[in-house]
Amino acid sequence: QVQLVQSESEVKKPGASVKVSCKASGYTLTSYDINWVRQATGQGLEWMGWMSPNSGDTGYAQKFQGRVTITRNTSINTAYMELSSLRTEDTAVYFCAGAGFSSTYGMDVWGQGTTVTVSS
Amino acid sequence: DIQMTQSPSSLSASVGDSVTITCQASQDISNHLNWYQQKPGQAPKLLIFDTSILETGVPSRFSGSGSGTDFTFTISSLQPEDIATYYCQQYDNLPYSFGQGTKLEIK
């Protein structure tokens, strides 16, 4: 079945970078856009950025401009989100979400989430 | 950037009640609005897209309406399994954005 499988939890020190992977299975990654959304504990959903895996086009929230990079490796059907210059407030669960499978542009297939903890 | 203002932030209702959540966009987003349900420890689930179209398998007690800047999400007869946090999300313009969420509890 169609699913997105994310990499395992990470613990990083302030100032470091983290790269979270999102592997598509049951479909070809280039068929649907991928969005990245994060959620700090007890907080709401925060949209970080988007990629068209087909074209490689990306768009990012202003808040993360210069710190976030979304890429993909189509040969292994995997998308990535890298966040640099980590701060303690970046501690959150990071989700990848595919859009448009059964809707116009709803995020209708989600990864399981990757917990990133930033602590000295 | 488009700001999404969702209200209320929390809501307590009884089983069988009708429940309504509103979402206001800071500019016209046509019908480019989705609604999600998130239960604790789970990823969000898409319930409604394009303002009013139910995802496959979503019970008909859920509905959405609106256009432009003002949108409404309704559960016609609240069930115990509907306890969750609900979010609106616009996709009219990048950057896409979510409302702050509405936490729904059973009275």
PDB file of N, CA, C and O in Angstrom, chain A residues 56-103:
ATOM      1  N   GLY A  56      11.859  19.003  -8.854  1.00  0.00           N
ATOM      2  CA  GLY A  56      12.858  19.470  -7.892  1.00  0.00           C
ATOM      3  C   GLY A  56      12.558  20.848  -7.343  1.00  0.00           C
ATOM      4  O   GLY A  56      13.292  21.359  -6.494  1.00  0.00           O
ATOM      5  N   ASP A  57      11.476  21.490  -7.797  1.00  0.00           N
ATOM      6  CA  ASP A  57      11.096  22.805  -7.273  1.00  0.00           C
ATOM      7  C   ASP A  57      10.786  22.706  -5.786  1.00  0.00           C
ATOM      8  O   ASP A  57      10.218  21.723  -5.319  1.00  0.00           O
ATOM      9  N   THR A  58      11.148  23.783  -5.065  1.00  0.00           N
ATOM     10  CA  THR A  58      10.900  23.826  -3.628  1.00  0.00           C
ATOM     11  C   THR A  58      10.343  25.182  -3.218  1.00  0.00           C
ATOM     12  O   THR A  58      10.460  26.174  -3.951  1.00  0.00           O
ATOM     13  N   GLY A  59       9.728  25.223  -2.049  1.00  0.00           N
ATOM     14  CA  GLY A  59       9.271  26.477  -1.447  1.00  0.00           C
ATOM     15  C   GLY A  59       9.330  26.310   0.053  1.00  0.00           C
ATOM     16  O   GLY A  59       9.025  25.225   0.566  1.00  0.00           O
ATOM     17  N   TYR A  60       9.727  27.366   0.749  1.00  0.00           N
ATOM     18  CA  TYR A  60       9.925  27.268   2.191  1.00  0.00           C
ATOM     19  C   TYR A  60       9.191  28.389   2.923  1.00  0.00           C
ATOM     20  O   TYR A  60       9.002  29.484   2.395  1.00  0.00           O
ATOM     21  N   ALA A  61       8.818  28.097   4.171  1.00  0.00           N
ATOM     22  CA  ALA A  61       8.270  29.136   5.029  1.00  0.00           C
ATOM     23  C   ALA A  61       9.374  30.150   5.338  1.00  0.00           C
ATOM     24  O   ALA A  61      10.534  29.766   5.533  1.00  0.00           O
ATOM     25  N   GLN A  62       8.985  31.400   5.393  1.00  0.00           N
ATOM     26  CA  GLN A  62       9.958  32.473   5.637  1.00  0.00           C
ATOM     27  C   GLN A  62      10.746  32.214   6.908  1.00  0.00           C
ATOM     28  O   GLN A  62      11.946  32.476   6.980  1.00  0.00           O
ATOM     29  N   LYS A  63      10.057  31.684   7.908  1.00  0.00           N
ATOM     30  CA  LYS A  63      10.685  31.429   9.206  1.00  0.00           C
ATOM     31  C   LYS A  63      11.914  30.544   9.088  1.00  0.00           C
ATOM     32  O   LYS A  63      12.868  30.665   9.869  1.00  0.00           O
ATOM     33  N   PHE A  64      11.938  29.642   8.104  1.00  0.00           N
ATOM     34  CA  PHE A  64      13.012  28.659   7.991  1.00  0.00           C
ATOM     35  C   PHE A  64      13.960  28.952   6.831  1.00  0.00           C
ATOM     36  O   PHE A  64      14.916  28.199   6.605  1.00  0.00           O
ATOM     37  N   GLN A  65      13.687  30.015   6.086  1.00  0.00           N
ATOM     38  CA  GLN A  65      14.535  30.359   4.937  1.00  0.00           C
ATOM     39  C   GLN A  65      15.997  30.473   5.360  1.00  0.00           C
ATOM     40  O   GLN A  65      16.321  31.117   6.346  1.00  0.00           O
ATOM     41  N   GLY A  66      16.846  29.814   4.594  1.00  0.00           N
ATOM     42  CA  GLY A  66      18.269  29.839   4.892  1.00  0.00           C
ATOM     43  C   GLY A  66      18.713  28.734   5.825  1.00  0.00           C
ATOM     44  O   GLY A  66      19.918  28.476   5.953  1.00  0.00           O
ATOM     45  N   ARG A  67      17.783  28.088   6.505  1.00  0.00           N
ATOM     46  CA  ARG A  67      18.139  27.001   7.433  1.00  0.00           C
ATOM     47  C   ARG A  67      17.629  25.647   6.977  1.00  0.00           C
ATOM     48  O   ARG A  67      18.129  24.616   7.426  1.00  0.00           O
ATOM     49  N   VAL A  68      16.610  25.629   6.112  1.00  0.00           N
ATOM     50  CA  VAL A  68      16.009  24.360   5.705  1.00  0.00           C
ATOM     51  C   VAL A  68      16.270  24.095   4.226  1.00  0.00           C
ATOM     52  O   VAL A  68      16.264  25.020   3.403  1.00  0.00           O
ATOM     53  N   THR A  69      16.520  22.837   3.909  1.00  0.00           N
ATOM     54  CA  THR A  69      16.707  22.417   2.525  1.00  0.00           C
ATOM     55  C   THR A  69      15.985  21.102   2.316  1.00  0.00           C
ATOM     56  O   THR A  69      16.196  20.142   3.073  1.00  0.00           O
ATOM     57  N   ILE A  70      15.123  21.077   1.317  1.00  0.00           N
ATOM     58  CA  ILE A  70      14.398  19.852   0.969  1.00  0.00           C
ATOM     59  C   ILE A  70      14.962  19.330  -0.344  1.00  0.00           C
ATOM     60  O   ILE A  70      15.087  20.086  -1.322  1.00  0.00           O
ATOM     61  N   THR A  71      15.332  18.066  -0.354  1.00  0.00           N
ATOM     62  CA  THR A  71      15.922  17.443  -1.540  1.00  0.00           C
ATOM     63  C   THR A  71      15.286  16.082  -1.768  1.00  0.00           C
ATOM     64  O   THR A  71      14.427  15.642  -0.995  1.00  0.00           O
ATOM     65  N   ARG A  72      15.673  15.436  -2.856  1.00  0.00           N
ATOM     66  CA  ARG A  72      15.194  14.084  -3.084  1.00  0.00           C
ATOM     67  C   ARG A  72      16.215  13.295  -3.867  1.00  0.00           C
ATOM     68  O   ARG A  72      17.083  13.842  -4.544  1.00  0.00           O
ATOM     69  N   ASN A  73      16.117  11.968  -3.720  1.00  0.00           N
ATOM     70  CA  ASN A  73      16.904  11.035  -4.529  1.00  0.00           C
ATOM     71  C   ASN A  73      15.898  10.105  -5.179  1.00  0.00           C
ATOM     72  O   ASN A  73      15.373   9.186  -4.540  1.00  0.00           O
ATOM     73  N   THR A  74      15.605  10.363  -6.422  1.00  0.00           N
ATOM     74  CA  THR A  74      14.546   9.610  -7.092  1.00  0.00           C
ATOM     75  C   THR A  74      14.940   8.148  -7.309  1.00  0.00           C
ATOM     76  O   THR A  74      14.064   7.288  -7.419  1.00  0.00           O
ATOM     77  N   SER A  75      16.242   7.875  -7.355  1.00  0.00           N
ATOM     78  CA  SER A  75      16.669   6.492  -7.610  1.00  0.00           C
ATOM     79  C   SER A  75      16.321   5.562  -6.452  1.00  0.00           C
ATOM     80  O   SER A  75      16.196   4.350  -6.632  1.00  0.00           O
ATOM     81  N   ILE A  76      16.153   6.154  -5.252  1.00  0.00           N
ATOM     82  CA  ILE A  76      15.771   5.337  -4.090  1.00  0.00           C
ATOM     83  C   ILE A  76      14.440   5.801  -3.512  1.00  0.00           C
ATOM     84  O   ILE A  76      14.095   5.464  -2.377  1.00  0.00           O
ATOM     85  N   ASN A  77      13.701   6.593  -4.301  1.00  0.00           N
ATOM     86  CA  ASN A  77      12.329   6.977  -3.933  1.00  0.00           C
ATOM     87  C   ASN A  77      12.239   7.666  -2.579  1.00  0.00           C
ATOM     88  O   ASN A  77      11.298   7.439  -1.814  1.00  0.00           O
ATOM     89  N   THR A  78      13.205   8.531  -2.290  1.00  0.00           N
ATOM     90  CA  THR A  78      13.310   9.125  -0.955  1.00  0.00           C
ATOM     91  C   THR A  78      13.459  10.639  -1.027  1.00  0.00           C
ATOM     92  O   THR A  78      14.216  11.151  -1.858  1.00  0.00           O
ATOM     93  N   ALA A  79      12.717  11.319  -0.150  1.00  0.00           N
ATOM     94  CA  ALA A  79      12.843  12.760   0.028  1.00  0.00           C
ATOM     95  C   ALA A  79      13.543  13.030   1.358  1.00  0.00           C
ATOM     96  O   ALA A  79      13.524  12.187   2.268  1.00  0.00           O
ATOM     97  N   TYR A  80      14.156  14.215   1.448  1.00  0.00           N
ATOM     98  CA  TYR A  80      14.914  14.574   2.650  1.00  0.00           C
ATOM     99  C   TYR A  80      14.579  16.011   3.060  1.00  0.00           C
ATOM    100  O   TYR A  80      14.306  16.865   2.225  1.00  0.00           O
ATOM    101  N   MET A  81      14.659  16.243   4.368  1.00  0.00           N
ATOM    102  CA  MET A  81      14.553  17.594   4.904  1.00  0.00           C
ATOM    103  C   MET A  81      15.754  17.794   5.826  1.00  0.00           C
ATOM    104  O   MET A  81      15.927  17.039   6.786  1.00  0.00           O
ATOM    105  N   GLU A  82      16.560  18.775   5.510  1.00  0.00           N
ATOM    106  CA  GLU A  82      17.719  19.086   6.346  1.00  0.00           C
ATOM    107  C   GLU A  82      17.520  20.445   6.996  1.00  0.00           C
ATOM    108  O   GLU A  82      17.204  21.430   6.316  1.00  0.00           O
ATOM    109  N   LEU A  83      17.702  20.489   8.301  1.00  0.00           N
ATOM    110  CA  LEU A  83      17.573  21.729   9.066  1.00  0.00           C
ATOM    111  C   LEU A  83      18.911  21.993   9.747  1.00  0.00           C
ATOM    112  O   LEU A  83      19.430  21.114  10.455  1.00  0.00           O
ATOM    113  N   SER A  84      19.439  23.169   9.535  1.00  0.00           N
ATOM    114  CA  SER A  84      20.770  23.494  10.055  1.00  0.00           C
ATOM    115  C   SER A  84      20.680  24.504  11.195  1.00  0.00           C
ATOM    116  O   SER A  84      19.597  25.014  11.514  1.00  0.00           O
ATOM    117  N   SER A  85      21.831  24.764  11.793  1.00  0.00           N
ATOM    118  CA  SER A  85      21.934  25.726  12.908  1.00  0.00           C
ATOM    119  C   SER A  85      20.844  25.478  13.941  1.00  0.00           C
ATOM    120  O   SER A  85      20.107  26.390  14.333  1.00  0.00           O
ATOM    121  N   LEU A  86      20.737  24.241  14.370  1.00  0.00           N
ATOM    122  CA  LEU A  86      19.657  23.842  15.269  1.00  0.00           C
ATOM    123  C   LEU A  86      19.694  24.599  16.587  1.00  0.00           C
ATOM    124  O   LEU A  86      20.763  24.888  17.139  1.00  0.00           O
ATOM    125  N   ARG A  87      18.480  24.895  17.083  1.00  0.00           N
ATOM    126  CA  ARG A  87      18.289  25.551  18.376  1.00  0.00           C
ATOM    127  C   ARG A  87      17.407  24.649  19.222  1.00  0.00           C
ATOM    128  O   ARG A  87      16.711  23.772  18.699  1.00  0.00           O
ATOM    129  N   THR A  88      17.393  24.878  20.513  1.00  0.00           N
ATOM    130  CA  THR A  88      16.564  24.037  21.381  1.00  0.00           C
ATOM    131  C   THR A  88      15.094  24.111  20.983  1.00  0.00           C
ATOM    132  O   THR A  88      14.361  23.127  21.106  1.00  0.00           O
ATOM    133  N   GLU A  89      14.679  25.239  20.466  1.00  0.00           N
ATOM    134  CA  GLU A  89      13.271  25.388  20.072  1.00  0.00           C
ATOM    135  C   GLU A  89      12.923  24.633  18.791  1.00  0.00           C
ATOM    136  O   GLU A  89      11.747  24.601  18.384  1.00  0.00           O
ATOM    137  N   ASP A  90      13.904  24.020  18.145  1.00  0.00           N
ATOM    138  CA  ASP A  90      13.637  23.151  16.999  1.00  0.00           C
ATOM    139  C   ASP A  90      13.259  21.737  17.440  1.00  0.00           C
ATOM    140  O   ASP A  90      12.951  20.881  16.600  1.00  0.00           O
ATOM    141  N   THR A  91      13.289  21.477  18.726  1.00  0.00           N
ATOM    142  CA  THR A  91      12.860  20.179  19.243  1.00  0.00           C
ATOM    143  C   THR A  91      11.390  19.978  18.905  1.00  0.00           C
ATOM    144  O   THR A  91      10.527  20.776  19.297  1.00  0.00           O
ATOM    145  N   ALA A  92      11.098  18.916  18.158  1.00  0.00           N
ATOM    146  CA  ALA A  92       9.747  18.707  17.637  1.00  0.00           C
ATOM    147  C   ALA A  92       9.672  17.357  16.938  1.00  0.00           C
ATOM    148  O   ALA A  92      10.684  16.689  16.723  1.00  0.00           O
ATOM    149  N   VAL A  93       8.451  16.981  16.587  1.00  0.00           N
ATOM    150  CA  VAL A  93       8.227  15.856  15.681  1.00  0.00           C
ATOM    151  C   VAL A  93       8.102  16.434  14.276  1.00  0.00           C
ATOM    152  O   VAL A  93       7.344  17.385  14.059  1.00  0.00           O
ATOM    153  N   TYR A  94       8.850  15.859  13.348  1.00  0.00           N
ATOM    154  CA  TYR A  94       8.859  16.313  11.964  1.00  0.00           C
ATOM    155  C   TYR A  94       8.159  15.264  11.099  1.00  0.00           C
ATOM    156  O   TYR A  94       8.496  14.078  11.161  1.00  0.00           O
ATOM    157  N   PHE A  95       7.184  15.741  10.332  1.00  0.00           N
ATOM    158  CA  PHE A  95       6.411  14.855   9.451  1.00  0.00           C
ATOM    159  C   PHE A  95       6.666  15.205   7.992  1.00  0.00           C
ATOM    160  O   PHE A  95       6.729  16.388   7.640  1.00  0.00           O
ATOM    161  N   CYS A  96       6.746  14.181   7.157  1.00  0.00           N
ATOM    162  CA  CYS A  96       6.599  14.412   5.724  1.00  0.00           C
ATOM    163  C   CYS A  96       5.177  14.016   5.354  1.00  0.00           C
ATOM    164  O   CYS A  96       4.575  13.134   6.002  1.00  0.00           O
ATOM    165  N   ALA A  97       4.626  14.661   4.351  1.00  0.00           N
ATOM    166  CA  ALA A  97       3.251  14.392   3.950  1.00  0.00           C
ATOM    167  C   ALA A  97       3.138  14.537   2.444  1.00  0.00           C
ATOM    168  O   ALA A  97       3.545  15.557   1.881  1.00  0.00           O
ATOM    169  N   GLY A  98       2.589  13.535   1.811  1.00  0.00           N
ATOM    170  CA  GLY A  98       2.340  13.578   0.379  1.00  0.00           C
ATOM    171  C   GLY A  98       0.995  14.218   0.105  1.00  0.00           C
ATOM    172  O   GLY A  98       0.040  14.041   0.877  1.00  0.00           O
ATOM    173  N   ALA A  99       0.915  14.943  -0.988  1.00  0.00           N
ATOM    174  CA  ALA A  99      -0.315  15.690  -1.287  1.00  0.00           C
ATOM    175  C   ALA A  99      -0.883  15.301  -2.635  1.00  0.00           C
ATOM    176  O   ALA A  99      -0.156  15.153  -3.611  1.00  0.00           O
ATOM    177  N   GLY A 100      -2.203  15.149  -2.656  1.00  0.00           N
ATOM    178  CA  GLY A 100      -2.922  14.998  -3.916  1.00  0.00           C
ATOM    179  C   GLY A 100      -3.208  13.580  -4.350  1.00  0.00           C
ATOM    180  O   GLY A 100      -3.623  13.351  -5.483  1.00  0.00           O
ATOM    181  N   PHE A 101      -3.008  12.610  -3.456  1.00  0.00           N
ATOM    182  CA  PHE A 101      -3.279  11.220  -3.844  1.00  0.00           C
ATOM    183  C   PHE A 101      -4.754  11.006  -4.153  1.00  0.00           C
ATOM    184  O   PHE A 101      -5.122  10.419  -5.150  1.00  0.00           O
ATOM    185  N   SER A 102      -5.597  11.447  -3.225  1.00  0.00           N
ATOM    186  CA  SER A 102      -7.038  11.245  -3.397  1.00  0.00           C
ATOM    187  C   SER A 102      -7.786  12.559  -3.228  1.00  0.00           C
ATOM    188  O   SER A 102      -8.985  12.567  -2.985  1.00  0.00           O
ATOM    189  N   SER A 103      -7.061  13.667  -3.353  1.00  0.00           N
ATOM    190  CA  SER A 103      -7.674  14.973  -3.177  1.00  0.00           C
ATOM    191  C   SER A 103      -7.001  15.944  -4.132  1.00  0.00           C
ATOM    192  O   SER A 103      -5.992  15.603  -4.756  1.00  0.00           O
TER     193      SER A 103
END
